[in-house]
Coordinates of C-alpha atoms in Angstrom, one line a residue:
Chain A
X18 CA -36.6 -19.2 1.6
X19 CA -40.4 -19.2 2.1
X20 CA -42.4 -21.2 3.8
X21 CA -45.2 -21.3 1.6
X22 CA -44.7 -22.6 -1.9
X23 CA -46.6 -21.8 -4.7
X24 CA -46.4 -23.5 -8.4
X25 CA -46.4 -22.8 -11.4
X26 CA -44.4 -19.5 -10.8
X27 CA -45.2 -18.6 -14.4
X28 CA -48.4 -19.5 -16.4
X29 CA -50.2 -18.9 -19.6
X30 CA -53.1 -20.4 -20.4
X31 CA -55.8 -19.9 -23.2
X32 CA -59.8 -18.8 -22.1
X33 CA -60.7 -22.2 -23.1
X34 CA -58.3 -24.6 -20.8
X35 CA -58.8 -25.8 -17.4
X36 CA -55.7 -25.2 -15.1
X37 CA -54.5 -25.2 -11.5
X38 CA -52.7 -23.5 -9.2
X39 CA -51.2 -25.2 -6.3
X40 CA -49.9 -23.5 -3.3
X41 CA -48.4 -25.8 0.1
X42 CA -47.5 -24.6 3.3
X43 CA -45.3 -26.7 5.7
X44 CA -45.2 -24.1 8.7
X45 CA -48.2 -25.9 10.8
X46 CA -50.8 -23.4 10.0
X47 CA -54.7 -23.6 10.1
X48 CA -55.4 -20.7 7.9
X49 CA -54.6 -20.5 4.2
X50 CA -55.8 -17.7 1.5
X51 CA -56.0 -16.8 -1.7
X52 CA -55.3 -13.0 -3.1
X53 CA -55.1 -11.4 -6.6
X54 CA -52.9 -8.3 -7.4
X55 CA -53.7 -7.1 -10.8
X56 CA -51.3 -4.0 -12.4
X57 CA -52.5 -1.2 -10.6
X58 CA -55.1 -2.4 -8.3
X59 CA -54.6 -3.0 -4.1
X60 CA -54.3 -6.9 -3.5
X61 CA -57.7 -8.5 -3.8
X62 CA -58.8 -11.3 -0.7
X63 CA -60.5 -14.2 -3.2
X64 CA -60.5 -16.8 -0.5
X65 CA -60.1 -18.0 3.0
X66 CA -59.9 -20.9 4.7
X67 CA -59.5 -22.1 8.0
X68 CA -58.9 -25.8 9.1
X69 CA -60.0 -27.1 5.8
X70 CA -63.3 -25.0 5.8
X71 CA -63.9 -22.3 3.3
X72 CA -64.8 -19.2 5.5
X73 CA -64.3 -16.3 2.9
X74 CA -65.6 -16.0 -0.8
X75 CA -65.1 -12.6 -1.3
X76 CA -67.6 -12.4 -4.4
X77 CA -65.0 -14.5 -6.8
X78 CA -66.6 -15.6 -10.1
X79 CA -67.3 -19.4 -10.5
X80 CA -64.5 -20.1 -12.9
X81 CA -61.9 -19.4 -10.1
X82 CA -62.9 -22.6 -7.7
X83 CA -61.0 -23.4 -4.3
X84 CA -60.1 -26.6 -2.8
X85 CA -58.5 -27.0 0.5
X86 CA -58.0 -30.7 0.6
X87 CA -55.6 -30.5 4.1
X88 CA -54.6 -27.6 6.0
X89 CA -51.4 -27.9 4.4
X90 CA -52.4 -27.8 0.6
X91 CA -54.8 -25.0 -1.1
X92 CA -55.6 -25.5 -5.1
X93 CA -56.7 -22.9 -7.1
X94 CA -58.8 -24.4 -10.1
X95 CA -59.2 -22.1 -13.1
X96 CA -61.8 -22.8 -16.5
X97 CA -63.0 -20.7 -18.6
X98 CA -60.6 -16.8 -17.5
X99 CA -60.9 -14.2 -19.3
X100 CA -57.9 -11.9 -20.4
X101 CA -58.6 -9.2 -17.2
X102 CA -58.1 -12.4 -15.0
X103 CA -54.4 -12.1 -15.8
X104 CA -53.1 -11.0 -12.7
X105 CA -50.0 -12.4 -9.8
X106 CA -52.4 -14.8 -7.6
X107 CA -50.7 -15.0 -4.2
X108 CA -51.1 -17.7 -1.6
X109 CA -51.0 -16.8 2.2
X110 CA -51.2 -18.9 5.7
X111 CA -51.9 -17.6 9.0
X112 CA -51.1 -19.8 12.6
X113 CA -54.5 -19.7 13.1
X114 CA -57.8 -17.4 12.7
X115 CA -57.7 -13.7 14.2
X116 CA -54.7 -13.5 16.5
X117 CA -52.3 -10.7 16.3
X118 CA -50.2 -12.9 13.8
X119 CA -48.9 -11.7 10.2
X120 CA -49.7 -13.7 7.1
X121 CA -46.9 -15.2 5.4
X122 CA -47.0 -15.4 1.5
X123 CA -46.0 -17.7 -1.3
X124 CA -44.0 -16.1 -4.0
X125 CA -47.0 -16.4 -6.3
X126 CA -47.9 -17.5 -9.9
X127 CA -47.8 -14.9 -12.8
X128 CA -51.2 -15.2 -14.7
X129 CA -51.8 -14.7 -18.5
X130 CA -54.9 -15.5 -20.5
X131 CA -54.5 -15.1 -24.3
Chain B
X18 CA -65.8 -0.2 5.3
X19 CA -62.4 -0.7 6.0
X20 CA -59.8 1.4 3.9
X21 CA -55.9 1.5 3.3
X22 CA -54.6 4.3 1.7
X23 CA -50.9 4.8 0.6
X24 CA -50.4 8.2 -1.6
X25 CA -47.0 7.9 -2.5
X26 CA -47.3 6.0 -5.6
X27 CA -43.6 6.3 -6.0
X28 CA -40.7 7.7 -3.9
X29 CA -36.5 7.7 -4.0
X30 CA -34.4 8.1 -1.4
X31 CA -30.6 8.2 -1.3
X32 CA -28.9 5.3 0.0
X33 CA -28.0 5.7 3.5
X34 CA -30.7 8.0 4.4
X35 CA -33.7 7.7 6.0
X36 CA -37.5 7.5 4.1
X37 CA -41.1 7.6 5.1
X38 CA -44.1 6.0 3.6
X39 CA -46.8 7.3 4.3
X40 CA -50.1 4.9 5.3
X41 CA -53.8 5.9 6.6
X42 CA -56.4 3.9 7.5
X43 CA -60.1 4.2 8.2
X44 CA -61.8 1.8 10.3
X45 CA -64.7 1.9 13.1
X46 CA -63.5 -1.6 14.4
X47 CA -61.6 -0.5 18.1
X48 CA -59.4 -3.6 17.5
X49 CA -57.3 -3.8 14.4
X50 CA -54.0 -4.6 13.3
X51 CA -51.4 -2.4 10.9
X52 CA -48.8 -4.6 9.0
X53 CA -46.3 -3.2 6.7
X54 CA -45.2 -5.6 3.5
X55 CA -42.4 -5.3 1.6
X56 CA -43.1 -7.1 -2.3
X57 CA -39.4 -7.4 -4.7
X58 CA -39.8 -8.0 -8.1
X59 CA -39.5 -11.6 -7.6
X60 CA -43.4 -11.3 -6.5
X61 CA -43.1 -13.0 -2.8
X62 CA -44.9 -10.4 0.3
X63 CA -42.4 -10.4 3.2
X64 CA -43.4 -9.5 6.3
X65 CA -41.8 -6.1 8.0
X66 CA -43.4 -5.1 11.0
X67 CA -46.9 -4.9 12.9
X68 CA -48.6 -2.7 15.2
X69 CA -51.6 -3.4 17.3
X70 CA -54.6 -0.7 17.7
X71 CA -53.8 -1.3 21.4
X72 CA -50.3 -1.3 21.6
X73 CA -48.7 1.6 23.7
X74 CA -45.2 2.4 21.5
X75 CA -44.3 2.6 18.6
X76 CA -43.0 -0.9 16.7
X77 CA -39.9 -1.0 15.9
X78 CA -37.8 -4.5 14.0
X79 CA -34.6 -2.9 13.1
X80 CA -34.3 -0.4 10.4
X81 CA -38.4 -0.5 10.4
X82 CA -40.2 1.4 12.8
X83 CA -43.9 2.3 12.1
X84 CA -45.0 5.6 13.2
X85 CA -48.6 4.9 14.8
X86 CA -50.4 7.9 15.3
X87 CA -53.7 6.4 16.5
X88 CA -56.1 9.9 16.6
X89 CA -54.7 10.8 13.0
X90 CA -55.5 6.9 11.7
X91 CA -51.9 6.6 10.2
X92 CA -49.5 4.1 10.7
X93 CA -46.2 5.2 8.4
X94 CA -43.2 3.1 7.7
X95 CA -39.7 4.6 8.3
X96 CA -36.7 2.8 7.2
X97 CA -33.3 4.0 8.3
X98 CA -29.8 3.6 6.7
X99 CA -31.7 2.9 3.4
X100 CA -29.7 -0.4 1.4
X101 CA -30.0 -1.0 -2.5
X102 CA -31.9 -4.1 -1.4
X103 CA -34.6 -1.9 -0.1
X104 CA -36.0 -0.7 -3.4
X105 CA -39.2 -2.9 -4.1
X106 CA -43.1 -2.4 -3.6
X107 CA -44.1 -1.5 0.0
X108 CA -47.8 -2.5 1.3
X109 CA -49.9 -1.1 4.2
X110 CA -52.2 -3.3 5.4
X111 CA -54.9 -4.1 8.0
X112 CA -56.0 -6.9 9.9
X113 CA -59.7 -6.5 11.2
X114 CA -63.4 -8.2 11.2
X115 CA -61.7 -10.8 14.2
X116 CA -60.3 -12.8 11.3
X117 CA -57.0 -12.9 9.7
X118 CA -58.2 -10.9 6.4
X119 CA -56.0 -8.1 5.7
X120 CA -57.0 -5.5 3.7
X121 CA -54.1 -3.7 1.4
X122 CA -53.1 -0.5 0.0
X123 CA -52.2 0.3 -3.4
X124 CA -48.5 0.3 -2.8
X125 CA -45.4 2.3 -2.9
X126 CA -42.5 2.0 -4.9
X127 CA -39.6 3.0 -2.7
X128 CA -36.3 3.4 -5.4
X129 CA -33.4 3.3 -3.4
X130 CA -30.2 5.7 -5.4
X131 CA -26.6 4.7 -4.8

């Protein structure tokens, strides 16, 4: 079972709606990320951050918006996709910032826009 | 810029035998870190094995051991006594810039025959 738990798992949402994505992490880690993996396309880094404090925007459009309200919770607030934003979003924690420690990942939420 | 590749966009191996995926890299960083993902359908990353720019041997985590050969920039995952459960997406990646970031590769599809 992971540690880091990510819901929806499934999602489909029209170009108009607002949704989010929440993804929680209970293994005492100060780093939490967001990444995109689209059909055919490495994973993408959207996100980082690191004790609460967004230290990564890795050129995401604005209608993908963050919020890391504790170090244990990152939301992933969507408005306004467009179909080629259908994609598996992944959520990731780290024990902290730049040690030689893997990332551990949430089992992700499955992305459509109709 | 930092770069990941994986060329083997698919591979099978018989079950029982042993398989190599093949990973390069290309960074000017001197410190870096190599981790090797392995993605089932269900969509979750789970974590196989790392390898530090500085480490002296090879890694090894049971039927994983990564192949560093530092002057040639790849890092290769070989997995022993291939299983049925070992067919799923496998992802190179690279941990660099002092943060936790990790960069990925496109994937291989490793399809494990009984």
């Amino acid at each position: 079972e992971t540690g880091v738990t990510q819901t929806p798992r499934h999602l489909v949402m029209g170009m108009t709606n607002k949704k989010s994505l929440k993804c929680e992490q209970h293994l005492g880690h100060n780093a939490m990320y967001w990444y995109k993996q689209s059909a055919k396309k490495p994973l993408e880094l959207m996100f980082v951050y690191n004790f609460k404090e967004q230290t990564e925007n890795n050129s995401v459009p604005s209608r993908f918006s963050p919020e890391c309200p504790n170090s244990s919770h990152l939301f992933l607030h969507l408005h306004t996709l467009q179909p080629e934003d259908s994609a598996l979003y992944l959520c990731a924690s780290s024990p902290e910032w730049g040690g030689d420690t893997e990332a551990f990942f949430g089992q992700g939420t499955r992305l459509t826009v109709v | 810029a930092q770069k990941i590749t994986q060329t083997q966009p698919g591979m099978f191996v018989q079950e029982k035998e042993a398989v190599t995926l093949d990973c390069t890299y290309d960074t000017s960083d001197p410190s870096y870190g190599l981790f090797w993902y392995k993605q089932p359908s269900s969509g979750e990353m789970i974590f196989l094995i790392y390898q530090g720019s500085y480490d002296q041997q090879n890694a090894t985590e049971g039927r994983y051991s990564l192949n560093f050969q530092k002057a040639r920039k790849s890092a290769n995952l070989v997995i022993s006594a291939s299983q049925l459960g070992d067919s799923a997406m496998y992802f190179c990646a690279m941990r660099h810039n002092a943060g936790n970031m990790l960069t990925f590769g496109g994937g291989t599809r490793l399809m494990v025959k009984p």
